[in-house]
Short mmCIF file of C-alpha atoms and ligand atoms in Angstrom, two decimals:
data_model
loop_
_atom_site.label_atom_id
_atom_site.label_comp_id
_atom_site.label_asym_id
_atom_site.label_seq_id
_atom_site.Cartn_x
_atom_site.Cartn_y
_atom_site.Cartn_z
CA MET A 58 17.63 -16.70 -23.13
CA ALA A 59 14.35 -16.80 -21.09
CA TYR A 60 12.35 -19.18 -18.90
CA ARG A 61 8.81 -19.15 -17.65
CA ALA A 62 7.86 -18.50 -14.00
CA GLY A 63 4.13 -18.87 -13.50
CA SER A 64 2.58 -17.08 -16.58
CA THR A 65 5.50 -14.63 -16.96
CA LEU A 66 8.38 -15.03 -19.29
CA LEU A 67 11.57 -13.98 -17.48
CA SER A 68 14.98 -13.31 -18.97
CA THR A 69 17.97 -14.97 -17.28
CA ALA A 70 19.46 -11.51 -16.64
CA ILE A 71 20.55 -10.71 -13.10
CA GLY A 72 20.43 -7.33 -11.35
CA ILE A 73 22.81 -6.24 -8.56
CA LEU A 74 21.93 -3.59 -6.02
CA GLY A 75 24.88 -2.65 -3.81
CA GLY A 76 24.62 -0.43 -0.81
CA THR A 77 25.36 0.16 2.86
CA PHE A 78 21.88 -0.82 3.82
CA ASP A 79 22.25 0.86 7.26
CA PRO A 80 19.35 0.01 7.41
CA VAL A 81 17.56 -1.34 4.32
CA HIS A 82 14.36 0.62 3.61
CA ASN A 83 11.38 0.77 1.23
CA GLY A 84 13.34 3.05 -1.11
CA HIS A 85 15.82 0.29 -1.76
CA LEU A 86 13.18 -2.48 -1.95
CA ARG A 87 10.90 -0.48 -4.36
CA LEU A 88 14.01 0.28 -6.44
CA ALA A 89 14.82 -3.37 -6.72
CA ILE A 90 11.21 -4.44 -7.53
CA GLU A 91 10.65 -1.64 -10.09
CA VAL A 92 13.89 -2.42 -11.95
CA ARG A 93 13.24 -6.17 -11.90
CA GLU A 94 9.84 -5.69 -13.37
CA ALA A 95 10.82 -3.01 -15.91
CA LEU A 96 13.77 -5.16 -17.25
CA ASN A 97 12.12 -8.53 -16.61
CA LEU A 98 15.16 -9.71 -14.69
CA ALA A 99 15.34 -13.21 -13.18
CA GLU A 100 16.45 -11.87 -9.85
CA ILE A 101 18.02 -8.86 -8.08
CA ARG A 102 20.85 -9.55 -5.64
CA LEU A 103 21.11 -7.01 -2.82
CA VAL A 104 24.82 -6.84 -1.87
CA PRO A 105 25.62 -5.08 1.42
CA ALA A 106 29.13 -3.51 1.51
CA HIS A 107 31.56 -4.56 4.20
CA LEU A 108 33.38 -1.33 4.42
CA PRO A 109 31.86 1.17 1.90
CA ASN A 110 34.24 3.34 -0.09
CA LEU A 111 33.77 7.14 0.02
CA ARG A 112 31.82 7.33 3.29
CA GLY A 113 32.15 6.65 6.99
CA ALA A 114 31.85 3.26 8.72
CA PRO A 115 28.27 2.06 8.97
CA ARG A 116 26.51 2.31 12.36
CA ALA A 117 25.18 -1.17 12.47
CA SER A 118 27.60 -4.13 12.17
CA ALA A 119 27.96 -6.16 8.96
CA ALA A 120 26.16 -9.07 10.67
CA GLN A 121 23.24 -6.80 11.69
CA ARG A 122 22.91 -5.10 8.25
CA LEU A 123 22.89 -8.60 6.72
CA ALA A 124 20.20 -9.82 9.18
CA LEU A 125 18.10 -6.69 8.35
CA LEU A 126 18.30 -7.43 4.61
CA GLU A 127 17.41 -11.08 5.17
CA VAL A 128 14.27 -10.27 7.07
CA ALA A 129 13.42 -7.52 4.51
CA CYS A 130 13.84 -9.50 1.36
CA THR A 131 10.56 -11.59 1.28
CA GLU A 132 9.52 -10.54 -2.16
CA PRO A 133 10.07 -13.27 -4.84
CA GLY A 134 13.13 -12.47 -6.92
CA LEU A 135 14.94 -10.45 -4.32
CA VAL A 136 17.92 -12.27 -2.80
CA VAL A 137 20.70 -11.26 -0.44
CA ASP A 138 24.35 -11.83 -1.55
CA ASP A 139 26.84 -11.52 1.26
CA ARG A 140 30.02 -11.89 -0.91
CA GLU A 141 31.33 -8.38 0.09
CA LEU A 142 31.02 -9.16 3.76
CA ARG A 143 33.12 -12.23 3.25
CA ARG A 144 35.96 -10.09 1.83
CA THR A 145 38.19 -7.96 4.10
CA GLY A 146 38.90 -4.28 3.51
CA VAL A 147 37.12 -1.72 1.45
CA SER A 148 34.30 -3.06 -0.78
CA TYR A 149 34.79 -1.98 -4.40
CA SER A 150 31.92 -2.63 -6.79
CA VAL A 151 34.38 -3.24 -9.60
CA ASP A 152 35.76 -6.30 -7.73
CA THR A 153 32.20 -7.51 -6.94
CA LEU A 154 31.10 -7.29 -10.56
CA CYS A 155 34.22 -9.02 -11.79
CA ASP A 156 33.56 -11.86 -9.38
CA ILE A 157 29.94 -12.24 -10.42
CA ARG A 158 30.89 -12.02 -14.11
CA THR A 159 33.26 -14.88 -13.65
CA GLU A 160 30.36 -17.00 -12.24
CA LEU A 161 27.77 -16.02 -14.74
CA GLY A 162 29.54 -16.46 -18.06
CA ALA A 163 27.74 -14.45 -20.72
CA THR A 164 24.50 -13.85 -18.74
CA PRO A 165 23.46 -10.24 -18.91
CA LEU A 166 24.28 -8.42 -15.65
CA CYS A 167 22.72 -5.12 -14.58
CA PHE A 168 24.29 -3.06 -11.85
CA ILE A 169 21.64 -0.78 -10.41
CA LEU A 170 22.35 2.73 -9.11
CA GLY A 171 20.27 5.63 -7.84
CA GLN A 172 20.90 8.82 -9.78
CA ASP A 173 22.83 10.28 -6.85
CA ALA A 174 25.25 7.34 -6.89
CA PHE A 175 25.59 7.59 -10.72
CA ASN A 176 26.48 11.37 -10.63
CA ASN A 177 29.19 10.48 -8.16
CA LEU A 178 30.60 7.63 -10.29
CA PRO A 179 33.91 9.45 -11.34
CA ARG A 180 34.97 9.20 -7.68
CA TRP A 181 34.58 5.39 -7.60
CA HIS A 182 37.60 3.02 -7.73
CA ARG A 183 38.32 1.90 -11.38
CA TRP A 184 34.85 3.23 -12.45
CA ARG A 185 35.62 3.14 -16.11
CA GLU A 186 35.84 -0.72 -15.93
CA LEU A 187 32.34 -1.23 -14.48
CA LEU A 188 30.79 -1.33 -17.97
CA THR A 189 33.08 -4.14 -19.03
CA PHE A 190 31.53 -6.40 -16.42
CA ALA A 191 27.88 -5.14 -16.37
CA HIS A 192 25.28 -2.77 -17.69
CA LEU A 193 24.57 0.23 -15.49
CA VAL A 194 20.86 0.66 -14.78
CA VAL A 195 20.33 4.23 -13.32
CA ALA A 196 17.11 4.91 -11.44
CA THR A 197 15.93 8.50 -11.01
CA ARG A 198 15.85 9.67 -7.40
CA PRO A 199 14.18 12.74 -5.92
CA GLY A 200 16.27 15.94 -6.07
CA TYR A 201 19.10 14.78 -8.27
CA ALA A 202 19.85 16.21 -11.76
CA ALA A 203 21.61 14.78 -14.77
CA PRO A 204 25.47 14.51 -14.56
CA ASP A 205 27.52 17.64 -15.25
CA ASP A 206 30.87 15.83 -15.22
CA PRO A 207 32.10 15.86 -18.77
CA GLU A 208 33.43 12.34 -18.81
CA LEU A 209 30.18 10.97 -17.36
CA ALA A 210 28.13 13.04 -19.88
CA ALA A 211 30.32 11.50 -22.66
CA LEU A 212 29.74 8.01 -21.28
CA VAL A 213 25.98 8.66 -21.42
CA ALA A 214 26.28 9.84 -25.05
CA ARG A 215 28.33 6.76 -26.03
CA THR A 216 26.53 3.92 -24.23
CA ALA A 217 23.00 4.90 -23.17
CA VAL A 218 20.16 2.91 -24.81
CA THR A 219 16.39 3.24 -24.47
CA GLU A 220 15.32 -0.35 -25.49
CA VAL A 221 15.26 -3.03 -22.79
CA ALA A 222 15.85 -5.74 -25.52
CA THR A 223 19.25 -4.00 -26.33
CA VAL A 224 20.28 -4.36 -22.67
CA LEU A 225 19.10 -8.02 -22.46
CA ASN A 226 20.82 -9.07 -25.71
CA ARG A 227 24.32 -8.20 -24.42
CA ALA A 228 26.13 -9.23 -21.30
CA ALA A 229 27.40 -5.78 -20.38
CA GLY A 230 28.37 -2.30 -21.70
CA HIS A 231 25.15 -0.25 -21.80
CA LEU A 232 23.64 2.49 -19.73
CA PHE A 233 19.90 2.40 -19.21
CA PHE A 234 17.89 5.04 -17.36
CA GLN A 235 14.74 3.82 -15.57
CA THR A 236 12.29 6.20 -14.07
CA ILE A 237 10.91 4.80 -10.83
CA PRO A 238 8.14 6.22 -8.54
CA ARG A 239 9.86 8.66 -6.20
CA LEU A 240 10.08 7.56 -2.55
CA PRO A 241 11.86 10.26 -0.49
CA ILE A 242 13.25 7.84 1.96
CA SER A 243 16.90 7.47 3.10
CA ALA A 244 18.83 5.33 5.66
CA THR A 245 20.16 8.61 7.17
CA ASP A 246 16.61 9.78 7.83
CA LEU A 247 15.64 6.38 9.34
CA ARG A 248 18.70 6.51 11.71
CA ARG A 249 17.79 10.08 12.66
CA ARG A 250 14.23 9.15 13.44
CA VAL A 251 15.26 6.21 15.63
CA ALA A 252 17.73 8.36 17.49
CA GLN A 253 14.94 10.88 18.12
CA GLY A 254 12.50 8.17 19.42
CA ARG A 255 10.27 8.67 16.37
CA SER A 256 8.53 5.96 14.42
CA ILE A 257 10.00 4.43 11.22
CA ALA A 258 6.91 2.38 10.49
CA HIS A 259 5.95 2.21 6.72
CA LEU A 260 9.33 3.47 5.78
CA THR A 261 10.78 0.01 5.98
CA PRO A 262 9.15 -3.47 6.39
CA PRO A 263 7.70 -4.41 9.84
CA ALA A 264 10.33 -7.06 10.36
CA VAL A 265 13.06 -4.51 10.00
CA VAL A 266 11.34 -2.08 12.46
CA GLU A 267 11.09 -5.05 14.98
CA TYR A 268 14.75 -6.04 14.47
CA ILE A 269 15.99 -2.47 14.92
CA ALA A 270 13.92 -2.15 18.15
CA SER A 271 14.83 -5.53 19.58
CA HIS A 272 18.57 -4.92 18.97
CA HIS A 273 18.50 -1.37 20.08
CA LEU A 274 20.10 -0.13 16.89
CA TYR A 275 20.64 3.47 15.98
CA HIS A 276 20.00 4.90 19.43
CA ASN A 277 22.56 7.62 20.15
P1 ATP B 1479 22.36 6.83 3.51
O1 ATP B 1479 21.21 7.77 3.78
O2 ATP B 1479 22.99 6.22 4.70
O3 ATP B 1479 23.45 7.51 2.63
P2 ATP B 1479 20.85 5.44 1.45
O4 ATP B 1479 19.40 5.47 1.89
O5 ATP B 1479 21.18 6.43 0.33
O6 ATP B 1479 21.80 5.56 2.64
P3 ATP B 1479 22.52 3.34 0.43
O7 ATP B 1479 22.66 1.93 1.06
O8 ATP B 1479 23.55 4.23 0.44
O9 ATP B 1479 21.14 3.99 1.05
O10 ATP B 1479 21.98 3.14 -1.10
C1 ATP B 1479 22.12 1.99 -1.94
C2 ATP B 1479 21.56 2.33 -3.30
O11 ATP B 1479 20.20 2.57 -3.24
C3 ATP B 1479 22.19 3.54 -4.02
O12 ATP B 1479 22.26 3.21 -5.36
C4 ATP B 1479 21.15 4.63 -3.82
O13 ATP B 1479 21.11 5.59 -4.86
C5 ATP B 1479 19.84 3.83 -3.87
N1 ATP B 1479 18.78 4.44 -3.07
C6 ATP B 1479 18.74 4.65 -1.71
N2 ATP B 1479 17.61 5.21 -1.33
C7 ATP B 1479 16.80 5.27 -2.45
C8 ATP B 1479 15.44 5.78 -2.73
N3 ATP B 1479 14.68 6.28 -1.75
N4 ATP B 1479 15.00 5.72 -3.97
C9 ATP B 1479 15.81 5.17 -4.95
N5 ATP B 1479 17.01 4.68 -4.82
C10 ATP B 1479 17.56 4.74 -3.57
#
C-alpha cells in the first residue's frame, strides 16, 4: 500500500528506532532520516527506553530524555513514541514490537538498529522472536564489523534481502542492511563533553543543546 505526500509516493510502512537517547544526537537523527528515505517509510517512531536492558540506568530522567527527543524531532516523518516510558520495569524491544504489531495489523514494520546493537542481539531478551513482529533494518556504524556469532550469521544467511520491495511487501521477517553516512557521534561522548565544560554544538540540534544547558544535565 502507498500514499502520496507532496510529490513523493510513500509506503505505509513504519520504522521504529529504540534507544536510551541520553541524550538524542545527530547520529540518531541522521540514522532515522537516512533509513526513512532509503526505504520510503511513512514515519519513524523514536522510542526511548524506560529502563534499558543490558546497561546502567540513564543519567537523565525519563521525562527529560522524552523532552529532549520532542525538541529534537522537528523533521517531517520523525515522531516520538513514549510507550516504553509508560510501562514499568525493564524495556524489552520484543514487548514493544509485539504491542505495535497488534496496533498495525499487517502493515510492514521495520525495527532499526545500528550495527553495534545488531552484533549484540544474541544477548537481548527473546531476540529470536523479534523477526516475527518486524523486519530488522541494520545501519552500518563506524568501527563495527559483521557478526561473528554463529547463530546471528545463520540468521543473516536465512533472512537477509537486498531489495527494498521485498521488505515492503511483507509485514515482518527479513533482515535488511542499509549503509548510512558515518557520523562518529555517541551519547557517551556528548555526556563527557558536557561534564568537561566543552561544547556539543553541531553534534545535536540547537534546541537539545539549550535544554541540556538550561536543565544543567550531565554536569558531574
Ligand atoms: P551511548 O553512547 O550512551 O551508549 P548511543 O549514542 O549509542 O548511546 P543509543 O541511544 O544507545 O545511543 O542508541 C540507539 C540506537 O542508535 C542504537 O541502535 C545505536 O546503534 C544507534 N546509534 C547511536 N549512535 C549512532 C550513530 N552515530 N550512527 C548510527 N547509529 C547510531
